[in-house]
Amino acid sequence: MKPASRTPDLPKTLKIGTRFLLSFEDPDAAGPPYHGRLQDWSADGCLCIDAPSHFQPQRGAQVTLQSLDPMHYSFSSEVMGYNRLKGRLPVLLVKPPRRLEAQSRPRSAYRISACLRAEAKWAEEGKKISAPGVVANLSGGGAQLFLRRKPAANQLCMELSLPQ
């Protein structure tokens, strides 16, 4: 199999080296989900995704590819065949997508609305400064704090006043 002389018309986020989780509609015919990486594209524009050498699903098998990289997206496609890249690396030939569907990643912490009085404290030019503020929402990763002026500090402490 020769690599393509030009890049097929693919979505810009789909690049060589992109990692995927491949899932098949019929797990008995194609096997369990597995991790693969886009290695190249064939002369006819198919995606060449590395695959275990014993793994050879039938041509036409329906597959869903979910990216495992920062830009999280997925697409459904079909297996067009199986080959070896440069005579050595076993690859699955997958029909390229026309479009990608953006996927939101599962959150580890959720944001909740709040309206709490707060006192923010920080050090600025060797002085300790304190200012009142309002916390508008909270999450496991932080809080949204409104102050009348932006602190000129990398860190601040915050005390919340809980409602009675």
PDB file of C-alpha atoms in Angstrom:
ATOM      1  CA  MET A   1       0.000   0.000   0.000  1.00  0.00           C
ATOM      2  CA  LYS A   2       1.403   3.378  -0.992  1.00  0.00           C
ATOM      3  CA  PRO A   3       0.658   6.492   1.046  1.00  0.00           C
ATOM      4  CA  ALA A   4      -1.439   9.146  -0.633  1.00  0.00           C
ATOM      5  CA  SER A   5       0.363  11.802  -2.617  1.00  0.00           C
ATOM      6  CA  ARG A   6      -1.913  14.456  -1.133  1.00  0.00           C
ATOM      7  CA  THR A   7      -4.017  14.773   1.982  1.00  0.00           C
ATOM      8  CA  PRO A   8      -7.644  13.827   1.352  1.00  0.00           C
ATOM      9  CA  ASP A   9     -10.287  16.473   2.065  1.00  0.00           C
ATOM     10  CA  LEU A  10     -10.635  15.814   5.789  1.00  0.00           C
ATOM     11  CA  PRO A  11     -11.844  18.002   8.649  1.00  0.00           C
ATOM     12  CA  LYS A  12      -8.935  20.131   9.911  1.00  0.00           C
ATOM     13  CA  THR A  13      -8.993  18.583  13.414  1.00  0.00           C
ATOM     14  CA  LEU A  14      -8.348  15.113  11.962  1.00  0.00           C
ATOM     15  CA  LYS A  15      -4.561  14.765  11.834  1.00  0.00           C
ATOM     16  CA  ILE A  16      -1.957  12.009  11.625  1.00  0.00           C
ATOM     17  CA  GLY A  17      -1.282  10.824  15.173  1.00  0.00           C
ATOM     18  CA  THR A  18      -4.842  11.404  16.440  1.00  0.00           C
ATOM     19  CA  ARG A  19      -5.762   8.715  18.976  1.00  0.00           C
ATOM     20  CA  PHE A  20      -9.169   7.015  18.839  1.00  0.00           C
ATOM     21  CA  LEU A  21     -11.344   4.535  20.671  1.00  0.00           C
ATOM     22  CA  LEU A  22     -12.944   2.301  18.028  1.00  0.00           C
ATOM     23  CA  SER A  23     -16.293   0.661  18.857  1.00  0.00           C
ATOM     24  CA  PHE A  24     -18.193  -1.667  16.563  1.00  0.00           C
ATOM     25  CA  GLU A  25     -21.963  -2.017  16.208  1.00  0.00           C
ATOM     26  CA  ASP A  26     -21.698  -5.811  16.146  1.00  0.00           C
ATOM     27  CA  PRO A  27     -19.100  -6.650  18.832  1.00  0.00           C
ATOM     28  CA  ASP A  28     -19.310 -10.397  18.021  1.00  0.00           C
ATOM     29  CA  ALA A  29     -18.294  -9.847  14.395  1.00  0.00           C
ATOM     30  CA  ALA A  30     -15.686  -7.138  14.952  1.00  0.00           C
ATOM     31  CA  GLY A  31     -14.478  -7.519  18.541  1.00  0.00           C
ATOM     32  CA  PRO A  32     -14.421  -5.310  21.640  1.00  0.00           C
ATOM     33  CA  PRO A  33     -13.555  -1.587  21.541  1.00  0.00           C
ATOM     34  CA  TYR A  34      -9.845  -0.890  21.176  1.00  0.00           C
ATOM     35  CA  HIS A  35      -7.452   2.050  21.010  1.00  0.00           C
ATOM     36  CA  GLY A  36      -5.936   3.036  17.681  1.00  0.00           C
ATOM     37  CA  ARG A  37      -4.001   5.893  16.144  1.00  0.00           C
ATOM     38  CA  LEU A  38      -4.375   7.493  12.730  1.00  0.00           C
ATOM     39  CA  GLN A  39      -1.112   6.489  11.032  1.00  0.00           C
ATOM     40  CA  ASP A  40      -1.673   7.658   7.461  1.00  0.00           C
ATOM     41  CA  TRP A  41      -4.263   7.631   4.670  1.00  0.00           C
ATOM     42  CA  SER A  42      -4.386   5.333   1.689  1.00  0.00           C
ATOM     43  CA  ALA A  43      -4.117   6.404  -1.961  1.00  0.00           C
ATOM     44  CA  ASP A  44      -7.920   6.185  -2.222  1.00  0.00           C
ATOM     45  CA  GLY A  45      -8.386   8.435   0.844  1.00  0.00           C
ATOM     46  CA  CYS A  46      -9.171   5.853   3.549  1.00  0.00           C
ATOM     47  CA  LEU A  47      -7.917   6.458   7.075  1.00  0.00           C
ATOM     48  CA  CYS A  48      -5.171   4.000   8.058  1.00  0.00           C
ATOM     49  CA  ILE A  49      -5.621   3.243  11.754  1.00  0.00           C
ATOM     50  CA  ASP A  50      -3.252   0.838  13.473  1.00  0.00           C
ATOM     51  CA  ALA A  51      -4.856  -2.426  14.563  1.00  0.00           C
ATOM     52  CA  PRO A  52      -3.765  -5.645  16.255  1.00  0.00           C
ATOM     53  CA  SER A  53      -2.574  -8.150  13.620  1.00  0.00           C
ATOM     54  CA  HIS A  54      -5.206 -10.726  14.659  1.00  0.00           C
ATOM     55  CA  PHE A  55      -7.991  -8.134  14.398  1.00  0.00           C
ATOM     56  CA  GLN A  56      -9.593  -8.208  10.942  1.00  0.00           C
ATOM     57  CA  PRO A  57     -13.272  -7.147  10.968  1.00  0.00           C
ATOM     58  CA  GLN A  58     -15.347  -7.744   7.852  1.00  0.00           C
ATOM     59  CA  ARG A  59     -15.444  -5.137   5.092  1.00  0.00           C
ATOM     60  CA  GLY A  60     -18.527  -2.959   5.638  1.00  0.00           C
ATOM     61  CA  ALA A  61     -18.514  -3.402   9.436  1.00  0.00           C
ATOM     62  CA  GLN A  62     -19.929  -0.274  11.083  1.00  0.00           C
ATOM     63  CA  VAL A  63     -17.506   1.480  13.425  1.00  0.00           C
ATOM     64  CA  THR A  64     -17.673   4.555  15.680  1.00  0.00           C
ATOM     65  CA  LEU A  65     -14.441   6.438  16.298  1.00  0.00           C
ATOM     66  CA  GLN A  66     -14.136   8.717  19.334  1.00  0.00           C
ATOM     67  CA  SER A  67     -11.056  10.909  19.591  1.00  0.00           C
ATOM     68  CA  LEU A  68      -9.028  10.675  22.778  1.00  0.00           C
ATOM     69  CA  ASP A  69      -7.140  13.917  22.195  1.00  0.00           C
ATOM     70  CA  PRO A  70      -7.950  17.398  23.531  1.00  0.00           C
ATOM     71  CA  MET A  71     -10.376  18.163  20.689  1.00  0.00           C
ATOM     72  CA  HIS A  72     -13.023  15.609  21.598  1.00  0.00           C
ATOM     73  CA  TYR A  73     -15.197  14.486  18.669  1.00  0.00           C
ATOM     74  CA  SER A  74     -16.632  11.341  17.130  1.00  0.00           C
ATOM     75  CA  PHE A  75     -17.884  10.006  13.838  1.00  0.00           C
ATOM     76  CA  SER A  76     -19.439   6.844  12.459  1.00  0.00           C
ATOM     77  CA  SER A  77     -17.957   5.082   9.472  1.00  0.00           C
ATOM     78  CA  GLU A  78     -17.370   1.682   7.945  1.00  0.00           C
ATOM     79  CA  VAL A  79     -14.404  -0.616   7.535  1.00  0.00           C
ATOM     80  CA  MET A  80     -13.155  -0.649   3.948  1.00  0.00           C
ATOM     81  CA  GLY A  81     -10.504  -3.309   4.456  1.00  0.00           C
ATOM     82  CA  TYR A  82      -7.326  -4.338   6.222  1.00  0.00           C
ATOM     83  CA  ASN A  83      -3.723  -3.904   5.079  1.00  0.00           C
ATOM     84  CA  ARG A  84      -0.139  -3.352   6.214  1.00  0.00           C
ATOM     85  CA  LEU A  85       1.390   0.118   6.148  1.00  0.00           C
ATOM     86  CA  LYS A  86       4.827   0.081   4.508  1.00  0.00           C
ATOM     87  CA  GLY A  87       4.589  -3.703   4.497  1.00  0.00           C
ATOM     88  CA  ARG A  88       4.811  -4.006   8.285  1.00  0.00           C
ATOM     89  CA  LEU A  89       2.298  -2.108  10.449  1.00  0.00           C
ATOM     90  CA  PRO A  90      -1.187  -3.707  10.395  1.00  0.00           C
ATOM     91  CA  VAL A  91      -3.829  -1.050   9.734  1.00  0.00           C
ATOM     92  CA  LEU A  92      -7.578  -0.951   9.433  1.00  0.00           C
ATOM     93  CA  LEU A  93      -8.799   1.016   6.406  1.00  0.00           C
ATOM     94  CA  VAL A  94     -11.724   3.195   7.452  1.00  0.00           C
ATOM     95  CA  LYS A  95     -13.880   5.363   5.220  1.00  0.00           C
ATOM     96  CA  PRO A  96     -13.146   9.039   6.027  1.00  0.00           C
ATOM     97  CA  PRO A  97     -15.859  11.169   7.663  1.00  0.00           C
ATOM     98  CA  ARG A  98     -17.660  13.980   5.891  1.00  0.00           C
ATOM     99  CA  ARG A  99     -18.101  15.816   9.180  1.00  0.00           C
ATOM    100  CA  LEU A 100     -17.158  15.389  12.826  1.00  0.00           C
ATOM    101  CA  GLU A 101     -19.546  15.617  15.762  1.00  0.00           C
ATOM    102  CA  ALA A 102     -18.196  17.567  18.738  1.00  0.00           C
ATOM    103  CA  GLN A 103     -18.552  15.698  22.014  1.00  0.00           C
ATOM    104  CA  SER A 104     -18.579  17.264  25.438  1.00  0.00           C
ATOM    105  CA  ARG A 105     -16.307  15.579  27.917  1.00  0.00           C
ATOM    106  CA  PRO A 106     -17.830  14.303  31.130  1.00  0.00           C
ATOM    107  CA  ARG A 107     -17.316  16.790  33.937  1.00  0.00           C
ATOM    108  CA  SER A 108     -15.647  15.803  37.171  1.00  0.00           C
ATOM    109  CA  ALA A 109     -17.124  18.833  38.979  1.00  0.00           C
ATOM    110  CA  TYR A 110     -20.346  20.718  38.323  1.00  0.00           C
ATOM    111  CA  ARG A 111     -20.927  24.445  38.670  1.00  0.00           C
ATOM    112  CA  ILE A 112     -23.731  25.634  40.945  1.00  0.00           C
ATOM    113  CA  SER A 113     -25.208  29.124  41.131  1.00  0.00           C
ATOM    114  CA  ALA A 114     -24.682  31.017  44.350  1.00  0.00           C
ATOM    115  CA  CYS A 115     -24.961  34.513  45.763  1.00  0.00           C
ATOM    116  CA  LEU A 116     -22.701  34.668  48.786  1.00  0.00           C
ATOM    117  CA  ARG A 117     -20.960  37.574  50.481  1.00  0.00           C
ATOM    118  CA  ALA A 118     -17.223  37.178  50.488  1.00  0.00           C
ATOM    119  CA  GLU A 119     -14.145  38.899  51.829  1.00  0.00           C
ATOM    120  CA  ALA A 120     -11.096  38.640  49.570  1.00  0.00           C
ATOM    121  CA  LYS A 121      -7.596  39.124  50.991  1.00  0.00           C
ATOM    122  CA  TRP A 122      -4.280  39.413  49.161  1.00  0.00           C
ATOM    123  CA  ALA A 123      -0.834  40.980  49.373  1.00  0.00           C
ATOM    124  CA  GLU A 124      -0.009  43.907  47.099  1.00  0.00           C
ATOM    125  CA  GLU A 125       3.288  45.851  47.210  1.00  0.00           C
ATOM    126  CA  GLY A 126       4.036  44.429  50.648  1.00  0.00           C
ATOM    127  CA  LYS A 127       0.654  45.517  52.061  1.00  0.00           C
ATOM    128  CA  LYS A 128      -2.199  43.239  53.063  1.00  0.00           C
ATOM    129  CA  ILE A 129      -5.382  44.265  51.301  1.00  0.00           C
ATOM    130  CA  SER A 130      -8.939  43.195  52.037  1.00  0.00           C
ATOM    131  CA  ALA A 131     -12.016  43.913  49.919  1.00  0.00           C
ATOM    132  CA  PRO A 132     -15.666  42.836  49.969  1.00  0.00           C
ATOM    133  CA  GLY A 133     -16.990  40.794  47.075  1.00  0.00           C
ATOM    134  CA  VAL A 134     -19.736  38.454  45.893  1.00  0.00           C
ATOM    135  CA  VAL A 135     -19.379  34.808  44.861  1.00  0.00           C
ATOM    136  CA  ALA A 136     -21.737  34.143  41.946  1.00  0.00           C
ATOM    137  CA  ASN A 137     -21.110  30.405  41.479  1.00  0.00           C
ATOM    138  CA  LEU A 138     -19.021  27.531  42.835  1.00  0.00           C
ATOM    139  CA  SER A 139     -17.509  24.376  41.403  1.00  0.00           C
ATOM    140  CA  GLY A 140     -14.989  21.736  42.367  1.00  0.00           C
ATOM    141  CA  GLY A 141     -12.389  23.709  40.427  1.00  0.00           C
ATOM    142  CA  GLY A 142     -13.018  27.165  41.881  1.00  0.00           C
ATOM    143  CA  ALA A 143     -15.454  30.003  42.278  1.00  0.00           C
ATOM    144  CA  GLN A 144     -16.515  33.082  40.355  1.00  0.00           C
ATOM    145  CA  LEU A 145     -15.761  36.089  42.536  1.00  0.00           C
ATOM    146  CA  PHE A 146     -16.802  39.651  41.738  1.00  0.00           C
ATOM    147  CA  LEU A 147     -14.774  42.514  43.247  1.00  0.00           C
ATOM    148  CA  ARG A 148     -14.831  46.266  42.579  1.00  0.00           C
ATOM    149  CA  ARG A 149     -11.204  46.119  41.425  1.00  0.00           C
ATOM    150  CA  LYS A 150      -8.886  43.444  40.124  1.00  0.00           C
ATOM    151  CA  PRO A 151      -6.261  42.334  42.659  1.00  0.00           C
ATOM    152  CA  ALA A 152      -2.640  42.777  41.530  1.00  0.00           C
ATOM    153  CA  ALA A 153      -1.671  39.425  43.060  1.00  0.00           C
ATOM    154  CA  ASN A 154      -1.258  35.831  41.904  1.00  0.00           C
ATOM    155  CA  GLN A 155      -3.021  34.406  44.947  1.00  0.00           C
ATOM    156  CA  LEU A 156      -5.825  35.504  47.200  1.00  0.00           C
ATOM    157  CA  CYS A 157      -7.679  34.131  50.179  1.00  0.00           C
ATOM    158  CA  MET A 158     -11.432  34.245  50.360  1.00  0.00           C
ATOM    159  CA  GLU A 159     -13.775  34.029  53.336  1.00  0.00           C
ATOM    160  CA  LEU A 160     -17.429  33.296  52.623  1.00  0.00           C
ATOM    161  CA  SER A 161     -20.316  34.542  54.750  1.00  0.00           C
ATOM    162  CA  LEU A 162     -22.982  31.877  54.799  1.00  0.00           C
ATOM    163  CA  PRO A 163     -26.611  33.004  54.881  1.00  0.00           C
ATOM    164  CA  GLN A 164     -28.409  32.785  58.238  1.00  0.00           C
TER     165      GLN A 164
END
